mmCIF file of C-alpha atoms in Angstrom:
data_model
loop_
_atom_site.group_PDB
_atom_site.id
_atom_site.type_symbol
_atom_site.label_atom_id
_atom_site.label_comp_id
_atom_site.label_asym_id
_atom_site.label_seq_id
_atom_site.Cartn_x
_atom_site.Cartn_y
_atom_site.Cartn_z
ATOM 1 C CA UNK A 143 0.000 0.000 0.000
ATOM 2 C CA UNK A 144 1.458 3.417 -1.036
ATOM 3 C CA UNK A 145 1.328 6.302 1.326
ATOM 4 C CA UNK A 146 2.330 9.916 0.661
ATOM 5 C CA UNK A 147 3.248 12.457 3.255
ATOM 6 C CA UNK A 148 2.747 16.179 2.428
ATOM 7 C CA UNK A 149 4.712 18.621 4.486
ATOM 8 C CA UNK A 150 3.999 22.331 4.741
ATOM 9 C CA UNK A 151 7.001 24.507 5.410
ATOM 10 C CA UNK A 152 6.602 28.147 6.318
ATOM 11 C CA UNK A 153 8.235 30.920 4.440
ATOM 12 C CA UNK A 154 8.048 34.450 5.771
ATOM 13 C CA UNK A 155 7.017 37.140 3.447
ATOM 14 C CA UNK A 156 7.524 40.786 4.153
ATOM 15 C CA UNK A 157 5.154 43.218 2.606
ATOM 16 C CA UNK A 158 5.926 46.931 2.568
ATOM 17 C CA UNK A 159 3.306 49.592 2.929
ATOM 18 C CA UNK A 160 3.902 53.099 3.102
ATOM 19 C CA UNK A 161 3.833 56.418 1.581
ATOM 20 C CA UNK A 162 5.763 59.088 -0.025
ATOM 21 C CA UNK A 163 8.541 61.220 1.657
ATOM 22 C CA UNK A 164 7.601 64.359 3.462
ATOM 23 C CA UNK A 165 9.830 66.298 5.778
ATOM 24 C CA UNK A 166 7.473 68.905 6.803
ATOM 25 C CA UNK A 167 4.886 66.320 7.675
ATOM 26 C CA UNK A 168 5.134 63.183 5.532
ATOM 27 C CA UNK A 169 4.311 59.563 6.198
ATOM 28 C CA UNK A 170 6.655 56.600 6.817
ATOM 29 C CA UNK A 171 7.332 53.415 4.903
ATOM 30 C CA UNK A 172 7.267 50.268 6.852
ATOM 31 C CA UNK A 173 7.553 46.769 6.051
ATOM 32 C CA UNK A 174 4.873 44.518 7.422
ATOM 33 C CA UNK A 175 5.214 40.815 7.528
ATOM 34 C CA UNK A 176 3.036 37.975 6.433
ATOM 35 C CA UNK A 177 3.870 34.313 6.807
ATOM 36 C CA UNK A 178 2.840 31.717 4.239
ATOM 37 C CA UNK A 179 3.270 27.969 4.494
ATOM 38 C CA UNK A 180 5.006 26.235 1.590
ATOM 39 C CA UNK A 181 3.873 22.720 0.995
ATOM 40 C CA UNK A 182 5.898 19.809 -0.358
ATOM 41 C CA UNK A 183 5.241 16.180 -1.216
ATOM 42 C CA UNK A 184 7.145 13.376 0.497
ATOM 43 C CA UNK A 185 6.790 9.723 -0.584
ATOM 44 C CA UNK A 186 6.732 7.103 2.190
ATOM 45 C CA UNK A 187 7.657 3.503 1.252
ATOM 46 C CA UNK A 188 4.691 1.092 1.477
ATOM 47 C CA UNK A 189 4.364 -2.627 2.141
ATOM 48 C CA UNK A 190 2.301 -4.940 -0.070
ATOM 49 C CA UNK A 191 -0.467 -7.261 1.108
ATOM 50 C CA UNK A 192 -0.850 -10.771 -0.296
ATOM 51 C CA UNK A 193 -4.331 -11.311 1.159
ATOM 52 C CA UNK A 194 -6.345 -8.362 -0.268
ATOM 53 C CA UNK A 195 -5.562 -6.363 -3.376
ATOM 54 C CA UNK A 196 -6.459 -2.703 -2.841
ATOM 55 C CA UNK A 197 -5.954 0.599 -4.631
ATOM 56 C CA UNK A 198 -2.804 2.354 -3.281
ATOM 57 C CA UNK A 199 -3.592 4.645 -0.345
ATOM 58 C CA UNK A 200 -2.294 8.186 0.087
ATOM 59 C CA UNK A 201 -2.102 9.745 3.517
ATOM 60 C CA UNK A 202 -1.964 13.524 3.967
ATOM 61 C CA UNK A 203 -0.104 14.801 7.000
ATOM 62 C CA UNK A 204 0.406 18.494 7.752
ATOM 63 C CA UNK A 205 3.434 19.786 9.594
ATOM 64 C CA UNK A 206 4.185 23.471 10.175
ATOM 65 C CA UNK A 207 7.676 24.688 11.035
ATOM 66 C CA UNK A 208 8.007 28.254 12.259
ATOM 67 C CA UNK A 209 10.964 30.170 10.837
ATOM 68 C CA UNK A 210 12.230 33.618 11.903
ATOM 69 C CA UNK A 211 10.413 36.439 10.136
ATOM 70 C CA UNK A 212 12.964 38.705 8.396
ATOM 71 C CA UNK A 213 12.569 42.388 9.082
ATOM 72 C CA UNK A 214 13.883 45.612 7.604
ATOM 73 C CA UNK A 215 14.487 49.009 9.120
ATOM 74 C CA UNK A 216 11.417 51.198 8.537
ATOM 75 C CA UNK A 217 12.038 53.930 6.002
ATOM 76 C CA UNK A 218 12.282 57.262 7.799
ATOM 77 C CA UNK A 219 10.943 59.139 4.841
ATOM 78 C CA UNK A 220 10.191 62.417 6.545
ATOM 79 C CA UNK A 221 11.121 65.543 4.652
ATOM 80 C CA UNK A 222 13.001 68.126 6.658
ATOM 81 C CA UNK A 223 12.821 71.915 6.479
ATOM 82 C CA UNK A 224 15.507 74.223 7.879
ATOM 83 C CA UNK A 225 14.373 77.832 8.330
ATOM 84 C CA UNK A 226 16.408 80.068 10.646
ATOM 85 C CA UNK A 227 14.888 83.413 11.626
ATOM 86 C CA UNK A 228 14.864 86.109 8.903
ATOM 87 C CA UNK A 229 17.889 88.436 8.834
ATOM 88 C CA UNK A 230 17.403 92.213 8.794
ATOM 89 C CA UNK A 231 20.383 94.483 8.144
ATOM 90 C CA UNK A 232 18.873 97.849 7.324
ATOM 91 C CA UNK A 233 21.882 100.071 8.001
ATOM 92 C CA UNK A 234 24.677 97.878 6.650
ATOM 93 C CA UNK A 235 25.160 100.297 3.742
ATOM 94 C CA UNK A 236 23.417 103.274 2.237
ATOM 95 C CA UNK A 237 21.916 102.928 -1.193
ATOM 96 C CA UNK A 238 23.871 105.024 -3.630
ATOM 97 C CA UNK A 239 26.987 105.124 -5.742
ATOM 98 C CA UNK A 240 29.007 102.865 -3.408
ATOM 99 C CA UNK A 241 26.508 100.009 -3.562
ATOM 100 C CA UNK A 242 26.835 97.326 -6.210
ATOM 101 C CA UNK A 243 23.973 95.360 -7.681
ATOM 102 C CA UNK A 244 23.266 92.093 -5.935
ATOM 103 C CA UNK A 245 23.091 89.168 -8.369
ATOM 104 C CA UNK A 246 21.983 85.558 -8.241
ATOM 105 C CA UNK A 247 25.262 84.321 -9.705
ATOM 106 C CA UNK A 248 27.281 86.425 -7.274
ATOM 107 C CA UNK A 249 25.389 85.159 -4.216
ATOM 108 C CA UNK A 250 25.758 81.542 -5.334
ATOM 109 C CA UNK A 251 29.470 82.047 -5.996
ATOM 110 C CA UNK A 252 30.083 83.624 -2.562
ATOM 111 C CA UNK A 253 28.045 80.866 -0.903
ATOM 112 C CA UNK A 254 30.118 78.165 -2.584
ATOM 113 C CA UNK A 255 33.333 79.951 -1.589
ATOM 114 C CA UNK A 256 32.289 79.620 2.053
ATOM 115 C CA UNK A 257 31.636 75.902 1.563
ATOM 116 C CA UNK A 258 34.985 75.377 -0.160
ATOM 117 C CA UNK A 259 36.758 77.015 2.799
ATOM 118 C CA UNK A 260 35.121 74.442 5.074
ATOM 119 C CA UNK A 261 36.032 71.531 2.787
ATOM 120 C CA UNK A 262 32.455 71.001 1.602
ATOM 121 C CA UNK A 263 31.233 70.269 -1.915
ATOM 122 C CA UNK A 264 29.827 73.189 -3.875
ATOM 123 C CA UNK A 265 26.103 73.575 -4.484
ATOM 124 C CA UNK A 266 24.653 73.203 -7.966
ATOM 125 C CA UNK A 267 22.261 75.867 -9.151
ATOM 126 C CA UNK A 268 18.752 74.478 -9.603
ATOM 127 C CA UNK A 269 16.217 76.268 -11.782
ATOM 128 C CA UNK A 270 13.241 75.058 -9.748
ATOM 129 C CA UNK A 271 14.801 76.333 -6.535
ATOM 130 C CA UNK A 272 15.495 79.638 -8.329
ATOM 131 C CA UNK A 273 11.793 79.815 -9.183
ATOM 132 C CA UNK A 274 10.861 79.032 -5.588
ATOM 133 C CA UNK A 275 13.192 81.756 -4.275
ATOM 134 C CA UNK A 276 11.852 84.312 -6.751
ATOM 135 C CA UNK A 277 8.271 83.482 -5.833
ATOM 136 C CA UNK A 278 9.172 84.100 -2.186
ATOM 137 C CA UNK A 279 10.796 87.490 -2.859
ATOM 138 C CA UNK A 280 7.886 88.666 -5.015
ATOM 139 C CA UNK A 281 5.358 87.533 -2.422
ATOM 140 C CA UNK A 282 7.148 89.338 0.440
ATOM 141 C CA UNK A 283 7.263 92.601 -1.508
ATOM 142 C CA UNK A 284 3.640 92.253 -2.633
ATOM 143 C CA UNK A 285 2.265 91.439 0.827
ATOM 144 C CA UNK A 286 4.822 93.449 2.841
ATOM 145 C CA UNK A 287 5.911 90.705 5.247
ATOM 146 C CA UNK A 288 9.294 89.253 6.152
ATOM 147 C CA UNK A 289 8.804 85.725 7.506
ATOM 148 C CA UNK A 290 9.364 82.155 6.360
ATOM 149 C CA UNK A 291 5.602 81.547 6.399
ATOM 150 C CA UNK A 292 3.463 83.911 4.347
ATOM 151 C CA UNK A 293 0.250 85.510 5.672
ATOM 152 C CA UNK A 294 -1.653 82.909 3.655
ATOM 153 C CA UNK A 295 0.305 80.088 5.312
ATOM 154 C CA UNK A 296 2.661 79.185 2.455
ATOM 155 C CA UNK A 297 6.030 77.896 3.700
ATOM 156 C CA UNK A 298 9.250 76.805 2.025
ATOM 157 C CA UNK A 299 8.118 73.205 1.556
ATOM 158 C CA UNK A 300 4.997 74.366 -0.279
ATOM 159 C CA UNK A 301 7.071 76.749 -2.406
ATOM 160 C CA UNK A 302 9.301 73.835 -3.401
ATOM 161 C CA UNK A 303 6.273 71.693 -4.183
ATOM 162 C CA UNK A 304 4.681 74.456 -6.251
ATOM 163 C CA UNK A 305 7.914 74.775 -8.222
ATOM 164 C CA UNK A 306 7.917 71.015 -8.872
ATOM 165 C CA UNK A 307 10.989 70.343 -6.708
ATOM 166 C CA UNK A 308 10.866 66.871 -5.112
ATOM 167 C CA UNK A 309 13.179 66.853 -2.126
ATOM 168 C CA UNK A 310 14.429 65.009 0.914
ATOM 169 C CA UNK A 311 15.490 68.116 2.802
ATOM 170 C CA UNK A 312 15.166 71.835 2.048
ATOM 171 C CA UNK A 313 16.293 75.008 3.794
ATOM 172 C CA UNK A 314 15.677 78.693 3.394
ATOM 173 C CA UNK A 315 17.649 81.840 4.272
ATOM 174 C CA UNK A 316 16.033 85.280 4.125
ATOM 175 C CA UNK A 317 17.695 88.690 4.262
ATOM 176 C CA UNK A 318 16.397 92.241 4.103
ATOM 177 C CA UNK A 319 18.600 95.322 4.046
ATOM 178 C CA UNK A 320 20.973 97.651 2.225
ATOM 179 C CA UNK A 321 23.880 95.332 1.515
ATOM 180 C CA UNK A 322 26.992 96.737 -0.190
ATOM 181 C CA UNK A 323 27.533 93.730 -2.452
ATOM 182 C CA UNK A 324 27.104 89.967 -2.753
ATOM 183 C CA UNK A 325 29.944 89.260 -0.357
ATOM 184 C CA UNK A 326 28.469 91.585 2.290
ATOM 185 C CA UNK A 327 25.136 89.770 2.022
ATOM 186 C CA UNK A 328 26.644 86.280 2.367
ATOM 187 C CA UNK A 329 28.928 87.492 5.179
ATOM 188 C CA UNK A 330 25.868 88.751 7.066
ATOM 189 C CA UNK A 331 24.294 85.316 6.744
ATOM 190 C CA UNK A 332 27.539 83.635 7.814
ATOM 191 C CA UNK A 333 27.606 85.787 10.963
ATOM 192 C CA UNK A 334 24.212 84.394 11.968
ATOM 193 C CA UNK A 335 24.447 80.822 13.399
ATOM 194 C CA UNK A 336 21.195 79.558 11.887
ATOM 195 C CA UNK A 337 21.878 80.936 8.417
ATOM 196 C CA UNK A 338 25.491 79.778 8.571
ATOM 197 C CA UNK A 339 24.264 76.262 9.378
ATOM 198 C CA UNK A 340 22.200 76.208 6.188
ATOM 199 C CA UNK A 341 25.065 77.494 4.036
ATOM 200 C CA UNK A 342 27.431 74.869 5.465
ATOM 201 C CA UNK A 343 24.950 71.994 5.674
ATOM 202 C CA UNK A 344 26.695 68.974 4.131
ATOM 203 C CA UNK A 345 23.369 67.394 3.196
ATOM 204 C CA UNK A 346 22.434 70.153 0.780
ATOM 205 C CA UNK A 347 23.401 69.574 -2.841
ATOM 206 C CA UNK A 348 21.515 72.296 -4.734
ATOM 207 C CA UNK A 349 20.687 75.982 -4.360
ATOM 208 C CA UNK A 350 18.339 78.564 -5.785
ATOM 209 C CA UNK A 351 18.636 82.327 -5.206
ATOM 210 C CA UNK A 352 16.617 85.454 -5.839
ATOM 211 C CA UNK A 353 17.693 89.020 -4.994
ATOM 212 C CA UNK A 354 15.523 92.043 -5.769
ATOM 213 C CA UNK A 355 15.357 95.670 -4.722
ATOM 214 C CA UNK A 356 12.058 97.344 -3.950
ATOM 215 C CA UNK A 357 9.997 99.220 -1.406
ATOM 216 C CA UNK A 358 9.383 97.560 1.922
ATOM 217 C CA UNK A 359 7.538 99.419 4.666
ATOM 218 C CA UNK A 360 8.285 102.712 2.935
ATOM 219 C CA UNK A 361 12.021 102.052 2.607
ATOM 220 C CA UNK A 362 13.958 101.032 -0.508
ATOM 221 C CA UNK A 363 15.813 97.843 0.364
ATOM 222 C CA UNK A 364 17.055 94.524 -0.986
ATOM 223 C CA UNK A 365 15.220 91.293 -0.299
ATOM 224 C CA UNK A 366 17.303 88.155 -0.731
ATOM 225 C CA UNK A 367 16.262 84.502 -0.575
ATOM 226 C CA UNK A 368 18.382 81.360 -0.645
ATOM 227 C CA UNK A 369 16.623 78.028 -1.137
ATOM 228 C CA UNK A 370 18.707 74.928 -0.403
ATOM 229 C CA UNK A 371 17.804 71.351 -1.218
ATOM 230 C CA UNK A 372 18.756 67.721 -1.397
ATOM 231 C CA UNK A 373 16.659 66.338 -4.274
ATOM 232 C CA UNK A 374 14.735 63.116 -4.000
ATOM 233 C CA UNK A 375 16.523 61.958 -7.147
ATOM 234 C CA UNK A 376 19.830 61.827 -5.264
ATOM 235 C CA UNK A 377 18.671 58.671 -3.476
ATOM 236 C CA UNK A 378 17.948 55.297 -5.109
ATOM 237 C CA UNK A 379 14.301 54.881 -5.984
ATOM 238 C CA UNK A 380 11.938 52.197 -4.719
ATOM 239 C CA UNK A 381 10.215 50.416 -7.596
ATOM 240 C CA UNK A 382 6.441 50.580 -6.969
ATOM 241 C CA UNK A 383 5.775 47.831 -9.505
ATOM 242 C CA UNK A 384 7.571 45.320 -7.280
ATOM 243 C CA UNK A 385 5.144 46.116 -4.481
ATOM 244 C CA UNK A 386 2.217 45.671 -6.858
ATOM 245 C CA UNK A 387 3.568 42.260 -7.892
ATOM 246 C CA UNK A 388 3.958 41.258 -4.253
ATOM 247 C CA UNK A 389 0.358 42.237 -3.524
ATOM 248 C CA UNK A 390 -0.878 40.295 -6.557
ATOM 249 C CA UNK A 391 1.112 37.213 -5.558
ATOM 250 C CA UNK A 392 -0.185 37.518 -2.010
ATOM 251 C CA UNK A 393 -3.797 37.424 -3.228
ATOM 252 C CA UNK A 394 -3.116 34.427 -5.475
ATOM 253 C CA UNK A 395 -1.303 32.609 -2.678
ATOM 254 C CA UNK A 396 -4.126 33.204 -0.224
ATOM 255 C CA UNK A 397 -6.630 31.934 -2.793
ATOM 256 C CA UNK A 398 -4.595 28.755 -3.294
ATOM 257 C CA UNK A 399 -4.295 28.354 0.468
ATOM 258 C CA UNK A 400 -8.077 28.457 0.793
ATOM 259 C CA UNK A 401 -8.414 25.705 -1.817
ATOM 260 C CA UNK A 402 -5.724 23.582 -0.156
ATOM 261 C CA UNK A 403 -7.304 23.996 3.274
ATOM 262 C CA UNK A 404 -10.718 22.960 1.935
ATOM 263 C CA UNK A 405 -9.278 19.880 0.227
ATOM 264 C CA UNK A 406 -7.320 19.009 3.346
ATOM 265 C CA UNK A 407 -10.441 19.132 5.492
ATOM 266 C CA UNK A 408 -12.215 16.842 3.046
ATOM 267 C CA UNK A 409 -9.306 14.397 3.088
ATOM 268 C CA UNK A 410 -9.091 14.393 6.882
ATOM 269 C CA UNK A 411 -12.794 13.647 7.151
ATOM 270 C CA UNK A 412 -12.805 10.815 4.596
ATOM 271 C CA UNK A 413 -13.232 7.225 5.710
ATOM 272 C CA UNK A 414 -11.784 4.845 4.774
ATOM 273 C CA UNK A 415 -8.446 6.427 3.900
ATOM 274 C CA UNK A 416 -7.857 4.268 0.839
ATOM 275 C CA UNK A 417 -9.469 3.487 -2.445
ATOM 276 C CA UNK A 418 -10.016 5.349 -5.704
ATOM 277 C CA UNK A 419 -12.104 8.186 -4.254
ATOM 278 C CA UNK A 420 -9.624 8.882 -1.466
ATOM 279 C CA UNK A 421 -6.611 8.665 -3.785
ATOM 280 C CA UNK A 422 -8.247 10.973 -6.334
ATOM 281 C CA UNK A 423 -8.812 13.614 -3.667
ATOM 282 C CA UNK A 424 -5.217 13.325 -2.473
ATOM 283 C CA UNK A 425 -3.955 13.620 -6.049
ATOM 284 C CA UNK A 426 -6.051 16.747 -6.492
ATOM 285 C CA UNK A 427 -4.527 18.201 -3.342
ATOM 286 C CA UNK A 428 -1.001 17.287 -4.370
ATOM 287 C CA UNK A 429 -1.450 18.749 -7.857
ATOM 288 C CA UNK A 430 -1.832 22.223 -6.331
ATOM 289 C CA UNK A 431 1.363 21.990 -4.290
ATOM 290 C CA UNK A 432 3.904 22.873 -7.049
ATOM 291 C CA UNK A 433 1.978 25.997 -8.097
ATOM 292 C CA UNK A 434 1.666 27.113 -4.494
ATOM 293 C CA UNK A 435 5.332 26.587 -3.707
ATOM 294 C CA UNK A 436 6.516 28.282 -6.896
ATOM 295 C CA UNK A 437 4.333 31.295 -6.157
ATOM 296 C CA UNK A 438 5.633 31.571 -2.603
ATOM 297 C CA UNK A 439 9.244 31.327 -3.758
ATOM 298 C CA UNK A 440 8.698 33.946 -6.479
ATOM 299 C CA UNK A 441 7.143 36.261 -3.903
ATOM 300 C CA UNK A 442 10.062 35.737 -1.538
ATOM 301 C CA UNK A 443 12.469 36.831 -4.292
ATOM 302 C CA UNK A 444 10.373 39.928 -4.960
ATOM 303 C CA UNK A 445 10.245 40.789 -1.266
ATOM 304 C CA UNK A 446 14.017 40.418 -0.904
ATOM 305 C CA UNK A 447 14.521 42.765 -3.857
ATOM 306 C CA UNK A 448 11.989 45.267 -2.541
ATOM 307 C CA UNK A 449 13.459 45.299 0.971
ATOM 308 C CA UNK A 450 16.963 45.785 -0.442
ATOM 309 C CA UNK A 451 15.697 48.930 -2.183
ATOM 310 C CA UNK A 452 14.068 50.130 1.036
ATOM 311 C CA UNK A 453 17.316 49.650 2.977
ATOM 312 C CA UNK A 454 19.329 51.505 0.322
ATOM 313 C CA UNK A 455 16.849 54.372 0.400
ATOM 314 C CA UNK A 456 16.948 54.519 4.215
ATOM 315 C CA UNK A 457 20.722 54.697 4.217
ATOM 316 C CA UNK A 458 20.701 57.483 1.626
ATOM 317 C CA UNK A 459 18.231 59.786 3.379
ATOM 318 C CA UNK A 460 20.100 59.320 6.675
ATOM 319 C CA UNK A 461 23.283 60.732 5.167
#
């Protein structure tokens, strides 16, 4: 009489759910875990009977083995905003023949000189950050305010978003006053701890600048804005299609598990446990095993790949 033993071995599957980065209030990406049981066929030798000739019998036995569930570090995908208090230097210089025009290129050049002195990499000019900085200057002149958050509640993170700049971290420096030249402006920022910290922040990779002269509270002055950023593109991306495949495989695996459980219950309840009817049911059960196991293994590979991307992203945004 032939008997077959079917063993179910557990594989742990990690599913990630999460959201997009936000440093001024964004969600976090976590991996959640789900365990599936992989099932395999094992053939047990049988002994023959010389008294009664019967159809070979198949016996179904379930065994579950718990294995450690792999985990990954949750993705700390918060976006960060650095905004030191606005800098006012009204009497630094008097507008007139001795004052030079402030320029975007000059401010960026002086800013990078300060970074070079400290052994830091220079910042690349970014057109979207330029647009964000210009929007800020224009808005402050139009609404006559000098703060990081506008009267309508628009802050630097929203300015970056409106300009289409996807970021991991952004910072903003503001200045108002009669500055002699670009160097005097950047020096004033460097003399302020909070503004200096933005200029020398090793995480920043890009910069946008706007400098304009106009009337503020009845006085002709310069308004200057620096927007700093580390773009989202500087970190390795997480492929969303892998997650979709994992979710699809999960649904298919759960559907197969339901079918296997139903067949198993039928087999357990059958008496006698031999004969054509019993063997047919066992064969039906066993025929689903390869598809189930292949699906679980394919999902495990996808999960490993997905979690590797999550870990790489985590390491990047922490730098």
